[in-house]
PDB file of C-alpha atoms in Angstrom:
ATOM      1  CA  UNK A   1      -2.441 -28.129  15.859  1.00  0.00           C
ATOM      2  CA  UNK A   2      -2.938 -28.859  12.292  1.00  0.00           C
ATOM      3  CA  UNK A   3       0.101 -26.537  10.488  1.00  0.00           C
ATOM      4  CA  UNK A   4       3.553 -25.661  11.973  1.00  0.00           C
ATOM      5  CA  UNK A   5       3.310 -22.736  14.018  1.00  0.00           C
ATOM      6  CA  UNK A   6       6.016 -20.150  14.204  1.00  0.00           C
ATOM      7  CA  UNK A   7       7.554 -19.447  17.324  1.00  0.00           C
ATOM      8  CA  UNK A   8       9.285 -16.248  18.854  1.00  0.00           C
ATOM      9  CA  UNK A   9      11.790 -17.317  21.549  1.00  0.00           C
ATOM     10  CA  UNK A  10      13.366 -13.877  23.219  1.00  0.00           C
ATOM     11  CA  UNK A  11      16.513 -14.104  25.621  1.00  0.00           C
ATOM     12  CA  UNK A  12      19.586 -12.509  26.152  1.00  0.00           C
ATOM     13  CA  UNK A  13      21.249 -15.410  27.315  1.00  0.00           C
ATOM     14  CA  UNK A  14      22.819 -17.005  24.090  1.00  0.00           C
ATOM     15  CA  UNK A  15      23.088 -20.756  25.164  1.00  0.00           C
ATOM     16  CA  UNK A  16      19.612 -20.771  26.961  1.00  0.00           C
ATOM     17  CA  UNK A  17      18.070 -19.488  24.247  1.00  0.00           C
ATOM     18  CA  UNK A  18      19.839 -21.977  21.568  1.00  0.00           C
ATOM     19  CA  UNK A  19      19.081 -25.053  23.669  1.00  0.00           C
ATOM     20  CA  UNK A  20      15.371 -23.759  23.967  1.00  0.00           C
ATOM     21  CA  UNK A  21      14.943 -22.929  20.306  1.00  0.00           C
ATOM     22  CA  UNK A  22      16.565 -26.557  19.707  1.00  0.00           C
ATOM     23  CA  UNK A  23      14.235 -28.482  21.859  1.00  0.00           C
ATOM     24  CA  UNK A  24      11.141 -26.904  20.473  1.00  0.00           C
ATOM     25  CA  UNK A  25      12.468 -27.543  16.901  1.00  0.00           C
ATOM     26  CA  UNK A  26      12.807 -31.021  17.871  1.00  0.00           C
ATOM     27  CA  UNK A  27       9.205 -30.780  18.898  1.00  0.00           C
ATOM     28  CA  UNK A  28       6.481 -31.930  16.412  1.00  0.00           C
ATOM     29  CA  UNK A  29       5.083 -28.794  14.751  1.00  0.00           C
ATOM     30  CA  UNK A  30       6.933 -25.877  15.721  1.00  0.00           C
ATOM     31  CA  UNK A  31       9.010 -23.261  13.327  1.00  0.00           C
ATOM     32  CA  UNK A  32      11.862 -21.297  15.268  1.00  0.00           C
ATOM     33  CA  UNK A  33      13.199 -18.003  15.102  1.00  0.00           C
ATOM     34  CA  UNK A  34      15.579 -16.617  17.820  1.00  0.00           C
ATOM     35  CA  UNK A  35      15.390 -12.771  19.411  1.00  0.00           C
ATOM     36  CA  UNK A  36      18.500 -11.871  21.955  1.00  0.00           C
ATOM     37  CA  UNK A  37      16.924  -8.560  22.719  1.00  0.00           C
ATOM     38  CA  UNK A  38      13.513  -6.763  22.721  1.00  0.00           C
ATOM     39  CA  UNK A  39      14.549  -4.349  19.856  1.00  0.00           C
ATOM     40  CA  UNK A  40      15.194  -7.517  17.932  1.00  0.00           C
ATOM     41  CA  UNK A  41      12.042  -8.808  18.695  1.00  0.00           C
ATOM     42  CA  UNK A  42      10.137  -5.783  17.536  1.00  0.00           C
ATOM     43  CA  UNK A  43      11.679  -5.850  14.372  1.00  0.00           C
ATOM     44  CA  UNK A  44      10.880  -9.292  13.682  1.00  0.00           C
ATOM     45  CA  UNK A  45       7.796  -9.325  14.534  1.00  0.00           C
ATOM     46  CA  UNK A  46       6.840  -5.665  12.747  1.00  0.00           C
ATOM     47  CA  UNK A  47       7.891  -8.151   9.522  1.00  0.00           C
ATOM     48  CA  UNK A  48       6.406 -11.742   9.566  1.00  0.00           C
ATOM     49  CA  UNK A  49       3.754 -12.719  11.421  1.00  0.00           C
ATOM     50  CA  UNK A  50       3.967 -15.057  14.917  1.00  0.00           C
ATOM     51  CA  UNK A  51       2.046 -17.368  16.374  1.00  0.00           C
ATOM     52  CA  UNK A  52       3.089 -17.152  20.063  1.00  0.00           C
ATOM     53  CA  UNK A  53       6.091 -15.402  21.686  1.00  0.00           C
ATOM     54  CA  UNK A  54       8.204 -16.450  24.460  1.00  0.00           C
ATOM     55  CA  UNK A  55       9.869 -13.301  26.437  1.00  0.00           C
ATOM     56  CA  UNK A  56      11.865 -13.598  28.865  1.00  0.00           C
ATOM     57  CA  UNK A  57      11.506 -10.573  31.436  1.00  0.00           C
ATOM     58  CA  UNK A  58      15.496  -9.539  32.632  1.00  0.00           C
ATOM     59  CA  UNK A  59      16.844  -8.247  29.575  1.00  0.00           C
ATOM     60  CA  UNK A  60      19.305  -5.533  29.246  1.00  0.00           C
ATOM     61  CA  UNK A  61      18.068  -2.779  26.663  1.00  0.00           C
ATOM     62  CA  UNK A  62      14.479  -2.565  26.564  1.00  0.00           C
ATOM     63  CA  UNK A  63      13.022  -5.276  29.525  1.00  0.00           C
ATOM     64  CA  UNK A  64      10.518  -8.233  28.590  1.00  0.00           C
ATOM     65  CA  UNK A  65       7.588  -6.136  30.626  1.00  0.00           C
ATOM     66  CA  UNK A  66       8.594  -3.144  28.198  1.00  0.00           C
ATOM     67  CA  UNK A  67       8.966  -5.019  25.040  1.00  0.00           C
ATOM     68  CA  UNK A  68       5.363  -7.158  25.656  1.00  0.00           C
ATOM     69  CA  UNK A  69       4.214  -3.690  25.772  1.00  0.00           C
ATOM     70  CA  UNK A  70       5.470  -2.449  23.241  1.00  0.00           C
ATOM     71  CA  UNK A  71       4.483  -5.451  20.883  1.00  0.00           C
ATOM     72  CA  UNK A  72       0.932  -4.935  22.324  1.00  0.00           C
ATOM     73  CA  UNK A  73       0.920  -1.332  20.954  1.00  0.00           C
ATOM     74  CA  UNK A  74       2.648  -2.523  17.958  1.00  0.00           C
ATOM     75  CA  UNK A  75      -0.799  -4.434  17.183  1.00  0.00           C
ATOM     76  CA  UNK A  76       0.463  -8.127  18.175  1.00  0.00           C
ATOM     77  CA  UNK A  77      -1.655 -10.306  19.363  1.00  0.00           C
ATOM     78  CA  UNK A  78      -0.238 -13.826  19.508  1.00  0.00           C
ATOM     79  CA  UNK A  79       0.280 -15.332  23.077  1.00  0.00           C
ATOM     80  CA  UNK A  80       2.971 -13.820  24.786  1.00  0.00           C
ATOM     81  CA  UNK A  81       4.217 -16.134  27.333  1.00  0.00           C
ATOM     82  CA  UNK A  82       6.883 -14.393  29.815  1.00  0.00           C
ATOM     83  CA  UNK A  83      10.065 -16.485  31.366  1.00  0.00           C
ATOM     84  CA  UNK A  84      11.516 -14.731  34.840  1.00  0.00           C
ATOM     85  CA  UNK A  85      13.473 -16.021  37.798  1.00  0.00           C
ATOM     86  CA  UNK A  86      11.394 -12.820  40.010  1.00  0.00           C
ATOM     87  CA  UNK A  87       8.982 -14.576  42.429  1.00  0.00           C
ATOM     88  CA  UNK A  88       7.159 -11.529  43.198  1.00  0.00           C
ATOM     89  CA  UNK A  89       3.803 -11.058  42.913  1.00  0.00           C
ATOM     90  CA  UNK A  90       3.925  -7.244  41.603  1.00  0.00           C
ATOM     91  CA  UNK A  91       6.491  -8.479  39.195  1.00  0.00           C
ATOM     92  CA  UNK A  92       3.939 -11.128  37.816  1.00  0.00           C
ATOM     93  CA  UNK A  93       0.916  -8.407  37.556  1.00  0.00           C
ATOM     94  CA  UNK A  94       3.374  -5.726  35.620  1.00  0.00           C
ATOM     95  CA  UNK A  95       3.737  -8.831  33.510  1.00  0.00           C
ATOM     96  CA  UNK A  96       0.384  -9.257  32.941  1.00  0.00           C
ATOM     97  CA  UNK A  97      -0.758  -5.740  32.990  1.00  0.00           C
ATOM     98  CA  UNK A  98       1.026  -5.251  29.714  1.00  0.00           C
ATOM     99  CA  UNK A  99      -0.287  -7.710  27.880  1.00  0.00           C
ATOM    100  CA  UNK A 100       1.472 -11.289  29.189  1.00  0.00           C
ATOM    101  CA  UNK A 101      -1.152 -14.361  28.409  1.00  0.00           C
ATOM    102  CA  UNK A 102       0.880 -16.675  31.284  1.00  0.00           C
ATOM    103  CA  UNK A 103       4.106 -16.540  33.201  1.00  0.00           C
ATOM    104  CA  UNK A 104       6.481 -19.644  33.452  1.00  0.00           C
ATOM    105  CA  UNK A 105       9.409 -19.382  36.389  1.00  0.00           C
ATOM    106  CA  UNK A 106      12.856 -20.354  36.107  1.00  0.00           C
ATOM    107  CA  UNK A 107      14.174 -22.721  36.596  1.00  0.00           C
ATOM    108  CA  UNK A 108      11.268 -24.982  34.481  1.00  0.00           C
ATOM    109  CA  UNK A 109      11.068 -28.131  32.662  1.00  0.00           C
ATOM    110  CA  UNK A 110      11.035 -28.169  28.716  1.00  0.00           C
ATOM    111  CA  UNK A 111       8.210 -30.163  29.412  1.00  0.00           C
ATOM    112  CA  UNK A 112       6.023 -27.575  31.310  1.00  0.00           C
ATOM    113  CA  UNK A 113       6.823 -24.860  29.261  1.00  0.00           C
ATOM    114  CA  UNK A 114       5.614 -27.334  25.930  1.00  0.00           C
ATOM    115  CA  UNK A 115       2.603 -27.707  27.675  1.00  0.00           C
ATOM    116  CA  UNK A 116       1.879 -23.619  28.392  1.00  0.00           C
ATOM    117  CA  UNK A 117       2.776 -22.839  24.749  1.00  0.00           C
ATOM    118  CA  UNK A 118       0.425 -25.664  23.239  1.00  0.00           C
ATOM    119  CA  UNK A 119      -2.699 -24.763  25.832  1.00  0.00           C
ATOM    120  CA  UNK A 120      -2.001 -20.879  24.636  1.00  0.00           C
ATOM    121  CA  UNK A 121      -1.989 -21.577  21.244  1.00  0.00           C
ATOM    122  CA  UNK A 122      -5.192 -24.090  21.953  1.00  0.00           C
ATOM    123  CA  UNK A 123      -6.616 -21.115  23.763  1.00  0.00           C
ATOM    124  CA  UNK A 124      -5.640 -18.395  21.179  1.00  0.00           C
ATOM    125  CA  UNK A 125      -7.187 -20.263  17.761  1.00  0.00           C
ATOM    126  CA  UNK A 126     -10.897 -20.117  19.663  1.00  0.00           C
ATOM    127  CA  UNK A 127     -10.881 -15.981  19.625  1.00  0.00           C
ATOM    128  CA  UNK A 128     -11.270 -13.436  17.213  1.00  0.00           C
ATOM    129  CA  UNK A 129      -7.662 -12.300  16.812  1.00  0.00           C
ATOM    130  CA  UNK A 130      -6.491 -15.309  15.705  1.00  0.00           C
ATOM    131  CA  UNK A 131      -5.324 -16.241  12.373  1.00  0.00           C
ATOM    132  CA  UNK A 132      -4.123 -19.524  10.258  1.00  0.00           C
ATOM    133  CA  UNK A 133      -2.180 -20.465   7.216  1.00  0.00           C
ATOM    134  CA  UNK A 134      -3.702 -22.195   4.718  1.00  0.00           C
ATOM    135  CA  UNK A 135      -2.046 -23.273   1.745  1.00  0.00           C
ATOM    136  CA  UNK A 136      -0.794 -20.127   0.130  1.00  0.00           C
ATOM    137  CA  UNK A 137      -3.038 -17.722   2.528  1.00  0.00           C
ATOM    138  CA  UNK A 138      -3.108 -16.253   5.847  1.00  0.00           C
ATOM    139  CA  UNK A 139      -6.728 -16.926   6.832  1.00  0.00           C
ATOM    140  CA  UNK A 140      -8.190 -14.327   9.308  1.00  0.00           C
ATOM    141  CA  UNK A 141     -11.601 -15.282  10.637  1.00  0.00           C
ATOM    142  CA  UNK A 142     -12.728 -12.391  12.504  1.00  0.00           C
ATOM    143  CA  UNK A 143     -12.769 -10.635   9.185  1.00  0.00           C
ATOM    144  CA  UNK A 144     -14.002 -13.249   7.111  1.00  0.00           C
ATOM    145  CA  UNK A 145     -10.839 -13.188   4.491  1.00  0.00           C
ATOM    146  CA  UNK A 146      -8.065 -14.669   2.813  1.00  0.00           C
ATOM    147  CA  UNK A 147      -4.804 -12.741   2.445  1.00  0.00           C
ATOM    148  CA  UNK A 148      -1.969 -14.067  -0.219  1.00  0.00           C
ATOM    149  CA  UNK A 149       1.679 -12.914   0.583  1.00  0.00           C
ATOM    150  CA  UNK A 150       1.479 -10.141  -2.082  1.00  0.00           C
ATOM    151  CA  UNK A 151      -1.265  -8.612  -0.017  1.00  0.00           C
ATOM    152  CA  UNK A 152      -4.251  -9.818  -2.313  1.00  0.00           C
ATOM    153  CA  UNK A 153      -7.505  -9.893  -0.090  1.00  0.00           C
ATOM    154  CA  UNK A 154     -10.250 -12.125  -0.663  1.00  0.00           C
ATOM    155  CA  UNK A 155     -13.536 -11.493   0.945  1.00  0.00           C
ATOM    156  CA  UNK A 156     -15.299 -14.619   2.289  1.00  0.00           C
ATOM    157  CA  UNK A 157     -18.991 -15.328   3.312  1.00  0.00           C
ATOM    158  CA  UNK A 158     -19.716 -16.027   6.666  1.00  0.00           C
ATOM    159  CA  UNK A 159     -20.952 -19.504   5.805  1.00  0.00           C
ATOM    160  CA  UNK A 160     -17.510 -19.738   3.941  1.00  0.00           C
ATOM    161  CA  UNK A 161     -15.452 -18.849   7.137  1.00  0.00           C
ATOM    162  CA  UNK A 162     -16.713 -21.327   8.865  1.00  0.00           C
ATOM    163  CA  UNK A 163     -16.498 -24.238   6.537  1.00  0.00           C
ATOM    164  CA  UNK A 164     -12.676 -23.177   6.312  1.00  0.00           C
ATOM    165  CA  UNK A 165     -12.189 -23.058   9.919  1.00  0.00           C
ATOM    166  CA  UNK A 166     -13.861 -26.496  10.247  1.00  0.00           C
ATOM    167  CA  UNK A 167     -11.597 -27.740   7.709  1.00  0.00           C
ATOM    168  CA  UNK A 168      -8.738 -26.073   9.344  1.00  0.00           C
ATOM    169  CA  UNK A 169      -9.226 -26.941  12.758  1.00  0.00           C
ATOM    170  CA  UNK A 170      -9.509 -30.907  11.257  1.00  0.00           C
ATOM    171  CA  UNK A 171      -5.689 -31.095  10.652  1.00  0.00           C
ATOM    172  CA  UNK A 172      -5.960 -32.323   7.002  1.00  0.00           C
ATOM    173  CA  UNK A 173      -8.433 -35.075   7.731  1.00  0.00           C
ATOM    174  CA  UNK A 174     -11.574 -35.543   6.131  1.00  0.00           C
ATOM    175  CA  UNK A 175     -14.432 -34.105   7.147  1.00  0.00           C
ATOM    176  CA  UNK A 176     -18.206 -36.086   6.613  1.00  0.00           C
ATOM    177  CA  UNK A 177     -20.920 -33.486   5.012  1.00  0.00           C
ATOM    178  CA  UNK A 178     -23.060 -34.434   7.774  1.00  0.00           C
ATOM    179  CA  UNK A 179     -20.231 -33.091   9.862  1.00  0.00           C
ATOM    180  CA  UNK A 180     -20.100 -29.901   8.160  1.00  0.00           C
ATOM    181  CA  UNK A 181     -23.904 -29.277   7.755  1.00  0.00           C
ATOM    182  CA  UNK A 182     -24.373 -29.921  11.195  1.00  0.00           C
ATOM    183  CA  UNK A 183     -21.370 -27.756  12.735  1.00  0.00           C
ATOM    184  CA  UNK A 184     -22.021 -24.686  10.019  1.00  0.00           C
ATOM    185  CA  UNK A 185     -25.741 -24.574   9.974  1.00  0.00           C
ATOM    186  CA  UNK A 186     -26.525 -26.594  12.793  1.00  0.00           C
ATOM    187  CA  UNK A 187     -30.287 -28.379  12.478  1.00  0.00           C
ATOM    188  CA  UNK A 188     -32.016 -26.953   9.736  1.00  0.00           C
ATOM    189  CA  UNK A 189     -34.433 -29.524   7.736  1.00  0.00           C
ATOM    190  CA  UNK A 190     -34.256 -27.453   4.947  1.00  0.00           C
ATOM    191  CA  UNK A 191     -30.423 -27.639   4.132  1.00  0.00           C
ATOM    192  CA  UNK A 192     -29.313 -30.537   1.812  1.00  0.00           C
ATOM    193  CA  UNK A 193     -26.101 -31.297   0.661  1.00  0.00           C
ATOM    194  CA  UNK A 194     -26.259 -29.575  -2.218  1.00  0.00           C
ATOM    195  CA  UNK A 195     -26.531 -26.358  -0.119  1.00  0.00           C
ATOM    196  CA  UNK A 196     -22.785 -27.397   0.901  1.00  0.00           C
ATOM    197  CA  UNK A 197     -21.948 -28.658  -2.266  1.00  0.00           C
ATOM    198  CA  UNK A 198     -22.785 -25.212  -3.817  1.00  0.00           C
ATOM    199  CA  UNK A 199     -20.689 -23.074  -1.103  1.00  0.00           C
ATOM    200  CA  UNK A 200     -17.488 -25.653  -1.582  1.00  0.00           C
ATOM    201  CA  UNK A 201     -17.889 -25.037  -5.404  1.00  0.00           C
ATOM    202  CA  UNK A 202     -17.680 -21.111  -4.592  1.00  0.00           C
ATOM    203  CA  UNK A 203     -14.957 -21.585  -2.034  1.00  0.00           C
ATOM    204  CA  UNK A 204     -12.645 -23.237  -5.007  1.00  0.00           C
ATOM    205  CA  UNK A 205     -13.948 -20.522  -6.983  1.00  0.00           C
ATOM    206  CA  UNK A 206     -11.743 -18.396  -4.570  1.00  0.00           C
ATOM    207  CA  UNK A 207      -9.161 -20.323  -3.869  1.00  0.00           C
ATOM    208  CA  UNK A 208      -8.204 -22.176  -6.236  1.00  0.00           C
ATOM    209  CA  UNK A 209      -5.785 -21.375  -8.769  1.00  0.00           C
ATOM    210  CA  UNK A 210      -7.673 -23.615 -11.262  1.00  0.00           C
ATOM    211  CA  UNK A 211     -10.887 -24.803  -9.621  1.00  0.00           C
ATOM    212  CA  UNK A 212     -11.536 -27.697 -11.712  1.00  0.00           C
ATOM    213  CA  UNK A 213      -8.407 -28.930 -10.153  1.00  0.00           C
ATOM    214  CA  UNK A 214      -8.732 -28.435  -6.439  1.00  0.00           C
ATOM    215  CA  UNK A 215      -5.139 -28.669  -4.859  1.00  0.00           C
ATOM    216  CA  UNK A 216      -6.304 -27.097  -1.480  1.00  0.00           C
ATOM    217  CA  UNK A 217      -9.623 -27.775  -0.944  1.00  0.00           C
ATOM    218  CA  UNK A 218     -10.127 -31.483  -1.408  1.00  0.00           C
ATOM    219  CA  UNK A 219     -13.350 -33.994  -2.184  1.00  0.00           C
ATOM    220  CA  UNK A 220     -12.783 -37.352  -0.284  1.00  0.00           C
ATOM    221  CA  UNK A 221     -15.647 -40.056  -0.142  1.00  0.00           C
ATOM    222  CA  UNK A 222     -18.189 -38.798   1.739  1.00  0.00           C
ATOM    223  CA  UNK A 223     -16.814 -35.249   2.658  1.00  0.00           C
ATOM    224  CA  UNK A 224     -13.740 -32.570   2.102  1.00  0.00           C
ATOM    225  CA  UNK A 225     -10.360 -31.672   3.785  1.00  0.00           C
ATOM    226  CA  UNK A 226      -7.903 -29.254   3.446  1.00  0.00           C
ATOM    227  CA  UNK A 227      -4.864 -30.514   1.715  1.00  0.00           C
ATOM    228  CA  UNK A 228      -2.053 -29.925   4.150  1.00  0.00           C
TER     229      UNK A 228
END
């Protein structure tokens, strides 16, 4: 994972929930925010953005199968990943029935649960819903634009999407124009470099705030990377 991803820990059980929210802070790449209750975590999540979402199910107030529900219908769709101590199997498909991308039991290692939330998040970045931060923007693929926190939309070309989520999914490394040709357009004897050279130049043309001094989208020797 390439930026910090923003995590939505939900328990009613104060300490559990502090020690969790600690350890994953403590993990490389993760940004914490703590729920204690599902109404909590509908507010918060009606007003920033999440990347994944860990619920636990026995909550007084609204439940964790009621609240993945309601987040569902709310529009959310980062990985919801749902704690419970229940062993039963009808428990698990109510669970999953609303909208649950895995279960975890109690009691579990921090370790185990790391691993579920990184292979979700793995998971989630290949489909359509997802979306990424980049720089100043909140970069949604599936409909090929940039969004800036003041709600400014910029429309990208297809060809454009895809060089970004290249970039993107390179975690600030460079990336060879070989590379790129080959992954955007795939074998085509008829596109140069200067086919690639011309969509970067439009890309800064979007993006940057002054394009004859990229700050996001970079040139290194031999290729481009985003600037993390």
């Amino acid at each position: 994972m390439s930026a910090r991803k923003h995590i939505l820990i939900v328990d009613d059980e104060a300490d559990f929930r502090d020690t969790l929210a600690e350890q994953f802070e403590l993990s490389d790449g993760f940004e914490v925010t703590a729920a204690g209750t599902g109404e909590e975590a509908l507010t918060h999540t009606a007003a920033q953005r999440v990347d994944i979402i860990v619920l636990d199910v026995d909550m007084p107030g609204i439940n964790g199968v009621e609240t993945c529900r309601r987040l569902r219908a709310a529009g959310v769709r980062a990985p919801i990943i749902m704690l419970t101590g229940r062993t039963g199997e009808a428990d698990t498909v109510a669970g999953l029935d609303a909208g649950a991308n895995d279960y975890v039991g109690k009691p579990f290692t921090f370790s185990v649960l790391l691993a579920r939330v990184r292979a979700q998040l793995r998971s989630f970045e290949q489909t359509e819903d997802a979306t990424f931060e980049i720089g100043p923007y909140e970069f949604r693929p599936s409909t090929k634009t940039l969004r800036t926190k003041e709600g400014k939309r910029i429309r990208l070309t297809e060809k454009e999407t895809e060089i970004l989520k290249y970039l993107y999914r390179a975690g600030g490394k460079p990336v060879a124009r070989e590379t790129l040709l080959s992954e955007v357009w795939g074998y085509n004897a008829a596109v140069t470099t200067h086919t690639l050279e011309t969509h970067i130049y439009r890309l800064r043309q979007k993006v940057e705030p002054d394009p004859g001094n990229a700050r996001l989208l970079m040139t290194d020797p031999g290729g481009y990377r985003l600037q993390a």
